[in-house]
Structures are given as C-alpha cells and as structure tokens.
Amino acid sequence: MFDAVPGAPLAAPAPVLALEEDERLLCVRYLLRAEPSPGLLPRLLQPLAKRDLVPDRFRAGLEGEAMRVEIAVTLPEGMVHLVAGNLRSVVGVGRLEVEHGRVAG
C-alpha cells in the first residue's frame, strides 16, 4: 500500500453524476466468476471507466481454478443493465449476478 506524500496535491473528487429528473440512483453489486487471465481485471473496470464511474469496492481473488470478482458501484438506474451487458461480454466471464438497492436520501 502507498501512503500519500505530505503536502502533495490529492486527486480531484469523482464528478457528481448528472441524473435525469425521474432517474433513481442505485447501489449495485456485480458478482462474477471468470477464467483467470493477466488482462481480466482491467477489462472488468473498463465499463465503469468509460462512463466516468469509480467503483466503491473492487475485490478479486482465486477460488479454485476460477477468479471471483465483486464490483460495487453507485450509478443511475438506467446504467445498471448497460454495465452488466458490458461485463457479460468480457472474454472469460462465465457467470454474472447483479444485486441492487436504492440509495437512501
């Protein structure tokens, strides 16, 4: 783990998502199993990065001969299925589950 250097500027906070008037913000958790490969993890982050989303949590680990990955992110309801579709299309992804709940507020 790297520590911040005292006096060094910090990265700008993630931009606030512009929501449509009736659009809800959801906390979403994508759970997937995939074949392990060196480029798997960056390919799984790409669907978020191209939408200017930063995951709230990203965990990955080997379970037997498969990679288990959890990606938690807060995003507009209309993006949930788009991100899921992009994740399903990543080479090596065998299973994807999506869990979500509404953001309180």
PDB file of N, CA and C in Angstrom:
ATOM      1  N   MET A   1       0.845  -1.173   0.000  1.00  0.00           N
ATOM      2  CA  MET A   1       0.000   0.000   0.000  1.00  0.00           C
ATOM      3  C   MET A   1       0.885   1.229   0.000  1.00  0.00           C
ATOM      4  N   PHE A   2       0.487   2.268  -0.726  1.00  0.00           N
ATOM      5  CA  PHE A   2       1.240   3.503  -0.795  1.00  0.00           C
ATOM      6  C   PHE A   2       0.597   4.554   0.092  1.00  0.00           C
ATOM      7  N   ASP A   3       1.416   5.309   0.779  1.00  0.00           N
ATOM      8  CA  ASP A   3       0.923   6.407   1.601  1.00  0.00           C
ATOM      9  C   ASP A   3       1.075   7.705   0.833  1.00  0.00           C
ATOM     10  N   ALA A   4       0.188   8.646   1.099  1.00  0.00           N
ATOM     11  CA  ALA A   4       0.274   9.953   0.453  1.00  0.00           C
ATOM     12  C   ALA A   4       1.494  10.697   0.973  1.00  0.00           C
ATOM     13  N   VAL A   5       2.128  11.443   0.115  1.00  0.00           N
ATOM     14  CA  VAL A   5       3.273  12.260   0.494  1.00  0.00           C
ATOM     15  C   VAL A   5       2.739  13.549   1.099  1.00  0.00           C
ATOM     16  N   PRO A   6       3.212  13.936   2.299  1.00  0.00           N
ATOM     17  CA  PRO A   6       2.720  15.171   2.911  1.00  0.00           C
ATOM     18  C   PRO A   6       2.917  16.357   1.974  1.00  0.00           C
ATOM     19  N   GLY A   7       1.878  17.165   1.844  1.00  0.00           N
ATOM     20  CA  GLY A   7       1.938  18.357   1.008  1.00  0.00           C
ATOM     21  C   GLY A   7       1.644  18.108  -0.455  1.00  0.00           C
ATOM     22  N   ALA A   8       1.546  16.841  -0.863  1.00  0.00           N
ATOM     23  CA  ALA A   8       1.260  16.536  -2.268  1.00  0.00           C
ATOM     24  C   ALA A   8      -0.220  16.780  -2.545  1.00  0.00           C
ATOM     25  N   PRO A   9      -0.550  17.302  -3.720  1.00  0.00           N
ATOM     26  CA  PRO A   9      -1.968  17.528  -4.030  1.00  0.00           C
ATOM     27  C   PRO A   9      -2.702  16.201  -4.156  1.00  0.00           C
ATOM     28  N   LEU A  10      -3.930  16.190  -3.692  1.00  0.00           N
ATOM     29  CA  LEU A  10      -4.760  14.995  -3.785  1.00  0.00           C
ATOM     30  C   LEU A  10      -5.542  15.027  -5.086  1.00  0.00           C
ATOM     31  N   ALA A  11      -5.933  13.863  -5.533  1.00  0.00           N
ATOM     32  CA  ALA A  11      -6.730  13.768  -6.759  1.00  0.00           C
ATOM     33  C   ALA A  11      -8.075  14.447  -6.546  1.00  0.00           C
ATOM     34  N   ALA A  12      -8.603  15.003  -7.599  1.00  0.00           N
ATOM     35  CA  ALA A  12      -9.914  15.649  -7.526  1.00  0.00           C
ATOM     36  C   ALA A  12     -10.976  14.600  -7.237  1.00  0.00           C
ATOM     37  N   PRO A  13     -12.022  14.970  -6.493  1.00  0.00           N
ATOM     38  CA  PRO A  13     -13.083  14.003  -6.214  1.00  0.00           C
ATOM     39  C   PRO A  13     -13.800  13.601  -7.493  1.00  0.00           C
ATOM     40  N   ALA A  14     -14.394  12.423  -7.456  1.00  0.00           N
ATOM     41  CA  ALA A  14     -15.138  11.930  -8.619  1.00  0.00           C
ATOM     42  C   ALA A  14     -16.279  12.889  -8.935  1.00  0.00           C
ATOM     43  N   PRO A  15     -16.558  13.116 -10.218  1.00  0.00           N
ATOM     44  CA  PRO A  15     -17.636  14.042 -10.571  1.00  0.00           C
ATOM     45  C   PRO A  15     -18.987  13.507 -10.123  1.00  0.00           C
ATOM     46  N   VAL A  16     -19.875  14.420  -9.784  1.00  0.00           N
ATOM     47  CA  VAL A  16     -21.226  14.046  -9.394  1.00  0.00           C
ATOM     48  C   VAL A  16     -21.993  13.696 -10.662  1.00  0.00           C
ATOM     49  N   LEU A  17     -22.705  12.582 -10.623  1.00  0.00           N
ATOM     50  CA  LEU A  17     -23.442  12.136 -11.800  1.00  0.00           C
ATOM     51  C   LEU A  17     -24.635  13.042 -12.068  1.00  0.00           C
ATOM     52  N   ALA A  18     -24.821  13.411 -13.305  1.00  0.00           N
ATOM     53  CA  ALA A  18     -25.996  14.193 -13.696  1.00  0.00           C
ATOM     54  C   ALA A  18     -27.144  13.220 -13.928  1.00  0.00           C
ATOM     55  N   LEU A  19     -28.190  13.339 -13.122  1.00  0.00           N
ATOM     56  CA  LEU A  19     -29.324  12.428 -13.219  1.00  0.00           C
ATOM     57  C   LEU A  19     -30.476  13.086 -13.952  1.00  0.00           C
ATOM     58  N   GLU A  20     -31.223  12.282 -14.685  1.00  0.00           N
ATOM     59  CA  GLU A  20     -32.467  12.760 -15.275  1.00  0.00           C
ATOM     60  C   GLU A  20     -33.435  13.024 -14.129  1.00  0.00           C
ATOM     61  N   GLU A  21     -34.483  13.787 -14.401  1.00  0.00           N
ATOM     62  CA  GLU A  21     -35.403  14.214 -13.351  1.00  0.00           C
ATOM     63  C   GLU A  21     -35.999  13.055 -12.552  1.00  0.00           C
ATOM     64  N   ASP A  22     -36.438  11.997 -13.224  1.00  0.00           N
ATOM     65  CA  ASP A  22     -37.091  10.876 -12.539  1.00  0.00           C
ATOM     66  C   ASP A  22     -36.170   9.681 -12.323  1.00  0.00           C
ATOM     67  N   GLU A  23     -34.887   9.825 -12.599  1.00  0.00           N
ATOM     68  CA  GLU A  23     -33.969   8.690 -12.513  1.00  0.00           C
ATOM     69  C   GLU A  23     -33.496   8.469 -11.082  1.00  0.00           C
ATOM     70  N   ARG A  24     -33.491   7.211 -10.671  1.00  0.00           N
ATOM     71  CA  ARG A  24     -33.049   6.856  -9.324  1.00  0.00           C
ATOM     72  C   ARG A  24     -31.580   6.480  -9.335  1.00  0.00           C
ATOM     73  N   LEU A  25     -30.936   6.726  -8.212  1.00  0.00           N
ATOM     74  CA  LEU A  25     -29.548   6.330  -8.016  1.00  0.00           C
ATOM     75  C   LEU A  25     -29.555   5.019  -7.242  1.00  0.00           C
ATOM     76  N   LEU A  26     -28.824   4.011  -7.728  1.00  0.00           N
ATOM     77  CA  LEU A  26     -28.813   2.690  -7.102  1.00  0.00           C
ATOM     78  C   LEU A  26     -27.416   2.297  -6.654  1.00  0.00           C
ATOM     79  N   CYS A  27     -27.357   1.567  -5.548  1.00  0.00           N
ATOM     80  CA  CYS A  27     -26.121   0.902  -5.124  1.00  0.00           C
ATOM     81  C   CYS A  27     -26.175  -0.483  -5.759  1.00  0.00           C
ATOM     82  N   VAL A  28     -25.204  -0.792  -6.583  1.00  0.00           N
ATOM     83  CA  VAL A  28     -25.221  -2.042  -7.344  1.00  0.00           C
ATOM     84  C   VAL A  28     -23.980  -2.855  -7.025  1.00  0.00           C
ATOM     85  N   ARG A  29     -24.175  -4.159  -6.937  1.00  0.00           N
ATOM     86  CA  ARG A  29     -23.057  -5.079  -6.723  1.00  0.00           C
ATOM     87  C   ARG A  29     -23.081  -6.102  -7.846  1.00  0.00           C
ATOM     88  N   TYR A  30     -21.995  -6.139  -8.606  1.00  0.00           N
ATOM     89  CA  TYR A  30     -21.818  -7.119  -9.676  1.00  0.00           C
ATOM     90  C   TYR A  30     -20.908  -8.216  -9.133  1.00  0.00           C
ATOM     91  N   LEU A  31     -21.395  -9.447  -9.134  1.00  0.00           N
ATOM     92  CA  LEU A  31     -20.631 -10.604  -8.672  1.00  0.00           C
ATOM     93  C   LEU A  31     -20.401 -11.505  -9.873  1.00  0.00           C
ATOM     94  N   LEU A  32     -19.146 -11.834 -10.134  1.00  0.00           N
ATOM     95  CA  LEU A  32     -18.890 -12.669 -11.302  1.00  0.00           C
ATOM     96  C   LEU A  32     -17.781 -13.672 -11.064  1.00  0.00           C
ATOM     97  N   ARG A  33     -17.831 -14.710 -11.878  1.00  0.00           N
ATOM     98  CA  ARG A  33     -16.780 -15.727 -11.917  1.00  0.00           C
ATOM     99  C   ARG A  33     -16.250 -15.748 -13.335  1.00  0.00           C
ATOM    100  N   ALA A  34     -14.931 -15.850 -13.434  1.00  0.00           N
ATOM    101  CA  ALA A  34     -14.308 -15.815 -14.754  1.00  0.00           C
ATOM    102  C   ALA A  34     -13.051 -16.658 -14.755  1.00  0.00           C
ATOM    103  N   GLU A  35     -12.596 -16.971 -15.955  1.00  0.00           N
ATOM    104  CA  GLU A  35     -11.319 -17.661 -16.109  1.00  0.00           C
ATOM    105  C   GLU A  35     -10.211 -16.653 -15.809  1.00  0.00           C
ATOM    106  N   PRO A  36      -9.262 -17.012 -14.946  1.00  0.00           N
ATOM    107  CA  PRO A  36      -8.184 -16.061 -14.642  1.00  0.00           C
ATOM    108  C   PRO A  36      -7.289 -15.824 -15.855  1.00  0.00           C
ATOM    109  N   SER A  37      -6.958 -14.563 -16.067  1.00  0.00           N
ATOM    110  CA  SER A  37      -6.014 -14.197 -17.124  1.00  0.00           C
ATOM    111  C   SER A  37      -5.384 -12.865 -16.736  1.00  0.00           C
ATOM    112  N   PRO A  38      -4.185 -12.568 -17.250  1.00  0.00           N
ATOM    113  CA  PRO A  38      -3.489 -11.344 -16.856  1.00  0.00           C
ATOM    114  C   PRO A  38      -4.263 -10.058 -17.148  1.00  0.00           C
ATOM    115  N   GLY A  39      -5.067 -10.014 -18.191  1.00  0.00           N
ATOM    116  CA  GLY A  39      -5.770  -8.788 -18.545  1.00  0.00           C
ATOM    117  C   GLY A  39      -7.204  -8.708 -18.054  1.00  0.00           C
ATOM    118  N   LEU A  40      -7.642  -9.684 -17.262  1.00  0.00           N
ATOM    119  CA  LEU A  40      -9.042  -9.737 -16.845  1.00  0.00           C
ATOM    120  C   LEU A  40      -9.466  -8.513 -16.035  1.00  0.00           C
ATOM    121  N   LEU A  41      -8.728  -8.166 -15.003  1.00  0.00           N
ATOM    122  CA  LEU A  41      -9.170  -7.107 -14.096  1.00  0.00           C
ATOM    123  C   LEU A  41      -9.298  -5.747 -14.778  1.00  0.00           C
ATOM    124  N   PRO A  42      -8.329  -5.310 -15.587  1.00  0.00           N
ATOM    125  CA  PRO A  42      -8.537  -4.029 -16.272  1.00  0.00           C
ATOM    126  C   PRO A  42      -9.719  -4.053 -17.244  1.00  0.00           C
ATOM    127  N   ARG A  43      -9.961  -5.210 -17.870  1.00  0.00           N
ATOM    128  CA  ARG A  43     -11.106  -5.306 -18.786  1.00  0.00           C
ATOM    129  C   ARG A  43     -12.424  -5.182 -18.027  1.00  0.00           C
ATOM    130  N   LEU A  44     -12.455  -5.646 -16.772  1.00  0.00           N
ATOM    131  CA  LEU A  44     -13.671  -5.538 -15.968  1.00  0.00           C
ATOM    132  C   LEU A  44     -13.915  -4.106 -15.487  1.00  0.00           C
ATOM    133  N   LEU A  45     -12.867  -3.324 -15.352  1.00  0.00           N
ATOM    134  CA  LEU A  45     -13.024  -1.924 -14.936  1.00  0.00           C
ATOM    135  C   LEU A  45     -13.412  -1.009 -16.098  1.00  0.00           C
ATOM    136  N   GLN A  46     -13.153  -1.424 -17.314  1.00  0.00           N
ATOM    137  CA  GLN A  46     -13.410  -0.587 -18.488  1.00  0.00           C
ATOM    138  C   GLN A  46     -14.858  -0.111 -18.608  1.00  0.00           C
ATOM    139  N   PRO A  47     -15.881  -0.974 -18.384  1.00  0.00           N
ATOM    140  CA  PRO A  47     -17.257  -0.482 -18.498  1.00  0.00           C
ATOM    141  C   PRO A  47     -17.578   0.656 -17.527  1.00  0.00           C
ATOM    142  N   LEU A  48     -16.912   0.684 -16.389  1.00  0.00           N
ATOM    143  CA  LEU A  48     -17.111   1.783 -15.437  1.00  0.00           C
ATOM    144  C   LEU A  48     -16.331   3.013 -15.873  1.00  0.00           C
ATOM    145  N   ALA A  49     -15.082   2.808 -16.266  1.00  0.00           N
ATOM    146  CA  ALA A  49     -14.210   3.927 -16.630  1.00  0.00           C
ATOM    147  C   ALA A  49     -14.778   4.720 -17.803  1.00  0.00           C
ATOM    148  N   LYS A  50     -15.339   4.039 -18.790  1.00  0.00           N
ATOM    149  CA  LYS A  50     -15.845   4.764 -19.959  1.00  0.00           C
ATOM    150  C   LYS A  50     -17.110   5.554 -19.651  1.00  0.00           C
ATOM    151  N   ARG A  51     -17.699   5.329 -18.479  1.00  0.00           N
ATOM    152  CA  ARG A  51     -18.867   6.100 -18.032  1.00  0.00           C
ATOM    153  C   ARG A  51     -18.504   7.058 -16.895  1.00  0.00           C
ATOM    154  N   ASP A  52     -17.211   7.252 -16.672  1.00  0.00           N
ATOM    155  CA  ASP A  52     -16.700   8.122 -15.601  1.00  0.00           C
ATOM    156  C   ASP A  52     -17.188   7.688 -14.227  1.00  0.00           C
ATOM    157  N   LEU A  53     -17.280   6.378 -14.004  1.00  0.00           N
ATOM    158  CA  LEU A  53     -17.689   5.832 -12.712  1.00  0.00           C
ATOM    159  C   LEU A  53     -16.480   5.248 -12.000  1.00  0.00           C
ATOM    160  N   VAL A  54     -16.444   5.430 -10.695  1.00  0.00           N
ATOM    161  CA  VAL A  54     -15.377   4.865  -9.868  1.00  0.00           C
ATOM    162  C   VAL A  54     -16.033   3.859  -8.929  1.00  0.00           C
ATOM    163  N   PRO A  55     -15.554   2.615  -8.890  1.00  0.00           N
ATOM    164  CA  PRO A  55     -16.182   1.633  -8.005  1.00  0.00           C
ATOM    165  C   PRO A  55     -16.003   2.008  -6.538  1.00  0.00           C
ATOM    166  N   ASP A  56     -17.049   1.736  -5.744  1.00  0.00           N
ATOM    167  CA  ASP A  56     -16.966   1.920  -4.300  1.00  0.00           C
ATOM    168  C   ASP A  56     -16.136   0.804  -3.680  1.00  0.00           C
ATOM    169  N   ARG A  57     -16.178  -0.362  -4.325  1.00  0.00           N
ATOM    170  CA  ARG A  57     -15.401  -1.516  -3.851  1.00  0.00           C
ATOM    171  C   ARG A  57     -15.086  -2.393  -5.051  1.00  0.00           C
ATOM    172  N   PHE A  58     -13.888  -2.960  -5.040  1.00  0.00           N
ATOM    173  CA  PHE A  58     -13.464  -3.880  -6.094  1.00  0.00           C
ATOM    174  C   PHE A  58     -12.634  -4.956  -5.415  1.00  0.00           C
ATOM    175  N   ARG A  59     -13.131  -6.173  -5.415  1.00  0.00           N
ATOM    176  CA  ARG A  59     -12.414  -7.295  -4.792  1.00  0.00           C
ATOM    177  C   ARG A  59     -12.279  -8.410  -5.810  1.00  0.00           C
ATOM    178  N   ALA A  60     -11.125  -9.042  -5.792  1.00  0.00           N
ATOM    179  CA  ALA A  60     -10.894 -10.155  -6.711  1.00  0.00           C
ATOM    180  C   ALA A  60     -10.000 -11.174  -6.030  1.00  0.00           C
ATOM    181  N   GLY A  61     -10.258 -12.440  -6.302  1.00  0.00           N
ATOM    182  CA  GLY A  61      -9.424 -13.492  -5.756  1.00  0.00           C
ATOM    183  C   GLY A  61      -9.702 -14.811  -6.451  1.00  0.00           C
ATOM    184  N   LEU A  62      -8.719 -15.688  -6.379  1.00  0.00           N
ATOM    185  CA  LEU A  62      -8.881 -17.017  -6.973  1.00  0.00           C
ATOM    186  C   LEU A  62      -9.676 -17.912  -6.037  1.00  0.00           C
ATOM    187  N   GLU A  63     -10.619 -18.633  -6.605  1.00  0.00           N
ATOM    188  CA  GLU A  63     -11.362 -19.675  -5.895  1.00  0.00           C
ATOM    189  C   GLU A  63     -11.233 -20.930  -6.735  1.00  0.00           C
ATOM    190  N   GLY A  64     -10.336 -21.793  -6.336  1.00  0.00           N
ATOM    191  CA  GLY A  64     -10.054 -22.967  -7.153  1.00  0.00           C
ATOM    192  C   GLY A  64      -9.382 -22.529  -8.435  1.00  0.00           C
ATOM    193  N   GLU A  65      -9.980 -22.878  -9.559  1.00  0.00           N
ATOM    194  CA  GLU A  65      -9.406 -22.502 -10.854  1.00  0.00           C
ATOM    195  C   GLU A  65     -10.134 -21.329 -11.494  1.00  0.00           C
ATOM    196  N   ALA A  66     -11.010 -20.670 -10.743  1.00  0.00           N
ATOM    197  CA  ALA A  66     -11.753 -19.525 -11.283  1.00  0.00           C
ATOM    198  C   ALA A  66     -11.448 -18.270 -10.470  1.00  0.00           C
ATOM    199  N   MET A  67     -11.630 -17.133 -11.092  1.00  0.00           N
ATOM    200  CA  MET A  67     -11.466 -15.851 -10.428  1.00  0.00           C
ATOM    201  C   MET A  67     -12.851 -15.373 -10.004  1.00  0.00           C
ATOM    202  N   ARG A  68     -12.981 -15.007  -8.729  1.00  0.00           N
ATOM    203  CA  ARG A  68     -14.237 -14.448  -8.230  1.00  0.00           C
ATOM    204  C   ARG A  68     -14.017 -12.954  -8.060  1.00  0.00           C
ATOM    205  N   VAL A  69     -14.912 -12.147  -8.622  1.00  0.00           N
ATOM    206  CA  VAL A  69     -14.762 -10.694  -8.586  1.00  0.00           C
ATOM    207  C   VAL A  69     -16.058 -10.066  -8.096  1.00  0.00           C
ATOM    208  N   GLU A  70     -15.917  -9.076  -7.221  1.00  0.00           N
ATOM    209  CA  GLU A  70     -17.051  -8.284  -6.748  1.00  0.00           C
ATOM    210  C   GLU A  70     -16.764  -6.826  -7.076  1.00  0.00           C
ATOM    211  N   ILE A  71     -17.712  -6.181  -7.738  1.00  0.00           N
ATOM    212  CA  ILE A  71     -17.600  -4.759  -8.053  1.00  0.00           C
ATOM    213  C   ILE A  71     -18.844  -4.080  -7.493  1.00  0.00           C
ATOM    214  N   ALA A  72     -18.651  -3.149  -6.561  1.00  0.00           N
ATOM    215  CA  ALA A  72     -19.762  -2.380  -6.003  1.00  0.00           C
ATOM    216  C   ALA A  72     -19.629  -0.943  -6.482  1.00  0.00           C
ATOM    217  N   VAL A  73     -20.739  -0.381  -6.945  1.00  0.00           N
ATOM    218  CA  VAL A  73     -20.708   0.972  -7.505  1.00  0.00           C
ATOM    219  C   VAL A  73     -22.088   1.615  -7.343  1.00  0.00           C
ATOM    220  N   THR A  74     -22.107   2.923  -7.195  1.00  0.00           N
ATOM    221  CA  THR A  74     -23.351   3.681  -7.164  1.00  0.00           C
ATOM    222  C   THR A  74     -23.517   4.325  -8.532  1.00  0.00           C
ATOM    223  N   LEU A  75     -24.665   4.073  -9.171  1.00  0.00           N
ATOM    224  CA  LEU A  75     -24.870   4.587 -10.514  1.00  0.00           C
ATOM    225  C   LEU A  75     -26.344   4.790 -10.800  1.00  0.00           C
ATOM    226  N   PRO A  76     -26.673   5.571 -11.829  1.00  0.00           N
ATOM    227  CA  PRO A  76     -28.073   5.764 -12.201  1.00  0.00           C
ATOM    228  C   PRO A  76     -28.709   4.446 -12.640  1.00  0.00           C
ATOM    229  N   GLU A  77     -29.983   4.316 -12.348  1.00  0.00           N
ATOM    230  CA  GLU A  77     -30.712   3.082 -12.652  1.00  0.00           C
ATOM    231  C   GLU A  77     -30.591   2.681 -14.120  1.00  0.00           C
ATOM    232  N   GLY A  78     -30.587   3.638 -15.026  1.00  0.00           N
ATOM    233  CA  GLY A  78     -30.514   3.335 -16.451  1.00  0.00           C
ATOM    234  C   GLY A  78     -29.198   2.736 -16.901  1.00  0.00           C
ATOM    235  N   MET A  79     -28.159   2.853 -16.091  1.00  0.00           N
ATOM    236  CA  MET A  79     -26.845   2.312 -16.463  1.00  0.00           C
ATOM    237  C   MET A  79     -26.624   0.886 -15.972  1.00  0.00           C
ATOM    238  N   VAL A  80     -27.465   0.405 -15.059  1.00  0.00           N
ATOM    239  CA  VAL A  80     -27.252  -0.911 -14.446  1.00  0.00           C
ATOM    240  C   VAL A  80     -27.163  -2.001 -15.507  1.00  0.00           C
ATOM    241  N   HIS A  81     -28.138  -2.053 -16.408  1.00  0.00           N
ATOM    242  CA  HIS A  81     -28.146  -3.118 -17.427  1.00  0.00           C
ATOM    243  C   HIS A  81     -27.059  -2.906 -18.477  1.00  0.00           C
ATOM    244  N   LEU A  82     -26.686  -1.652 -18.740  1.00  0.00           N
ATOM    245  CA  LEU A  82     -25.622  -1.394 -19.719  1.00  0.00           C
ATOM    246  C   LEU A  82     -24.279  -1.920 -19.221  1.00  0.00           C
ATOM    247  N   VAL A  83     -23.972  -1.627 -17.950  1.00  0.00           N
ATOM    248  CA  VAL A  83     -22.715  -2.112 -17.364  1.00  0.00           C
ATOM    249  C   VAL A  83     -22.737  -3.640 -17.286  1.00  0.00           C
ATOM    250  N   ALA A  84     -23.881  -4.210 -16.891  1.00  0.00           N
ATOM    251  CA  ALA A  84     -23.991  -5.675 -16.813  1.00  0.00           C
ATOM    252  C   ALA A  84     -23.739  -6.310 -18.178  1.00  0.00           C
ATOM    253  N   GLY A  85     -24.297  -5.737 -19.220  1.00  0.00           N
ATOM    254  CA  GLY A  85     -24.080  -6.267 -20.570  1.00  0.00           C
ATOM    255  C   GLY A  85     -22.622  -6.204 -20.986  1.00  0.00           C
ATOM    256  N   ASN A  86     -21.961  -5.089 -20.650  1.00  0.00           N
ATOM    257  CA  ASN A  86     -20.531  -4.967 -20.963  1.00  0.00           C
ATOM    258  C   ASN A  86     -19.711  -5.989 -20.193  1.00  0.00           C
ATOM    259  N   LEU A  87     -20.042  -6.209 -18.916  1.00  0.00           N
ATOM    260  CA  LEU A  87     -19.296  -7.184 -18.113  1.00  0.00           C
ATOM    261  C   LEU A  87     -19.498  -8.605 -18.644  1.00  0.00           C
ATOM    262  N   ARG A  88     -20.727  -8.925 -19.061  1.00  0.00           N
ATOM    263  CA  ARG A  88     -21.001 -10.262 -19.618  1.00  0.00           C
ATOM    264  C   ARG A  88     -20.202 -10.520 -20.889  1.00  0.00           C
ATOM    265  N   SER A  89     -19.911  -9.460 -21.634  1.00  0.00           N
ATOM    266  CA  SER A  89     -19.215  -9.634 -22.911  1.00  0.00           C
ATOM    267  C   SER A  89     -17.695  -9.718 -22.774  1.00  0.00           C
ATOM    268  N   VAL A  90     -17.173  -9.533 -21.563  1.00  0.00           N
ATOM    269  CA  VAL A  90     -15.721  -9.645 -21.356  1.00  0.00           C
ATOM    270  C   VAL A  90     -15.310 -11.101 -21.544  1.00  0.00           C
ATOM    271  N   VAL A  91     -14.276 -11.316 -22.322  1.00  0.00           N
ATOM    272  CA  VAL A  91     -13.782 -12.668 -22.594  1.00  0.00           C
ATOM    273  C   VAL A  91     -13.403 -13.352 -21.283  1.00  0.00           C
ATOM    274  N   GLY A  92     -13.930 -14.558 -21.072  1.00  0.00           N
ATOM    275  CA  GLY A  92     -13.606 -15.339 -19.889  1.00  0.00           C
ATOM    276  C   GLY A  92     -14.656 -15.289 -18.801  1.00  0.00           C
ATOM    277  N   VAL A  93     -15.572 -14.318 -18.846  1.00  0.00           N
ATOM    278  CA  VAL A  93     -16.618 -14.226 -17.821  1.00  0.00           C
ATOM    279  C   VAL A  93     -17.616 -15.345 -18.048  1.00  0.00           C
ATOM    280  N   GLY A  94     -17.814 -16.158 -17.010  1.00  0.00           N
ATOM    281  CA  GLY A  94     -18.712 -17.295 -17.122  1.00  0.00           C
ATOM    282  C   GLY A  94     -20.050 -17.074 -16.453  1.00  0.00           C
ATOM    283  N   ARG A  95     -20.063 -16.279 -15.388  1.00  0.00           N
ATOM    284  CA  ARG A  95     -21.301 -16.082 -14.633  1.00  0.00           C
ATOM    285  C   ARG A  95     -21.319 -14.671 -14.079  1.00  0.00           C
ATOM    286  N   LEU A  96     -22.466 -14.021 -14.123  1.00  0.00           N
ATOM    287  CA  LEU A  96     -22.615 -12.675 -13.579  1.00  0.00           C
ATOM    288  C   LEU A  96     -23.937 -12.577 -12.837  1.00  0.00           C
ATOM    289  N   GLU A  97     -23.881 -12.095 -11.603  1.00  0.00           N
ATOM    290  CA  GLU A  97     -25.081 -11.819 -10.820  1.00  0.00           C
ATOM    291  C   GLU A  97     -25.090 -10.335 -10.508  1.00  0.00           C
ATOM    292  N   VAL A  98     -26.277  -9.741 -10.502  1.00  0.00           N
ATOM    293  CA  VAL A  98     -26.414  -8.317 -10.211  1.00  0.00           C
ATOM    294  C   VAL A  98     -27.361  -8.157  -9.030  1.00  0.00           C
ATOM    295  N   GLU A  99     -26.901  -7.460  -7.999  1.00  0.00           N
ATOM    296  CA  GLU A  99     -27.727  -7.130  -6.837  1.00  0.00           C
ATOM    297  C   GLU A  99     -27.773  -5.618  -6.739  1.00  0.00           C
ATOM    298  N   HIS A 100     -28.949  -5.064  -6.402  1.00  0.00           N
ATOM    299  CA  HIS A 100     -29.003  -3.609  -6.259  1.00  0.00           C
ATOM    300  C   HIS A 100     -30.063  -3.187  -5.262  1.00  0.00           C
ATOM    301  N   GLY A 101     -29.872  -1.999  -4.746  1.00  0.00           N
ATOM    302  CA  GLY A 101     -30.812  -1.381  -3.826  1.00  0.00           C
ATOM    303  C   GLY A 101     -30.769   0.122  -4.019  1.00  0.00           C
ATOM    304  N   ARG A 102     -31.830   0.785  -3.657  1.00  0.00           N
ATOM    305  CA  ARG A 102     -31.937   2.233  -3.845  1.00  0.00           C
ATOM    306  C   ARG A 102     -31.078   2.963  -2.821  1.00  0.00           C
ATOM    307  N   VAL A 103     -30.460   4.049  -3.255  1.00  0.00           N
ATOM    308  CA  VAL A 103     -29.669   4.886  -2.361  1.00  0.00           C
ATOM    309  C   VAL A 103     -30.632   5.691  -1.504  1.00  0.00           C
ATOM    310  N   ALA A 104     -30.423   5.667  -0.189  1.00  0.00           N
ATOM    311  CA  ALA A 104     -31.273   6.431   0.722  1.00  0.00           C
ATOM    312  C   ALA A 104     -31.011   7.920   0.543  1.00  0.00           C
ATOM    313  N   GLY A 105     -32.065   8.706   0.675  1.00  0.00           N
ATOM    314  CA  GLY A 105     -31.858  10.147   0.611  1.00  0.00           C
ATOM    315  C   GLY A 105     -32.839  10.884  -0.139  1.00  0.00           C
TER     316      GLY A 105
END
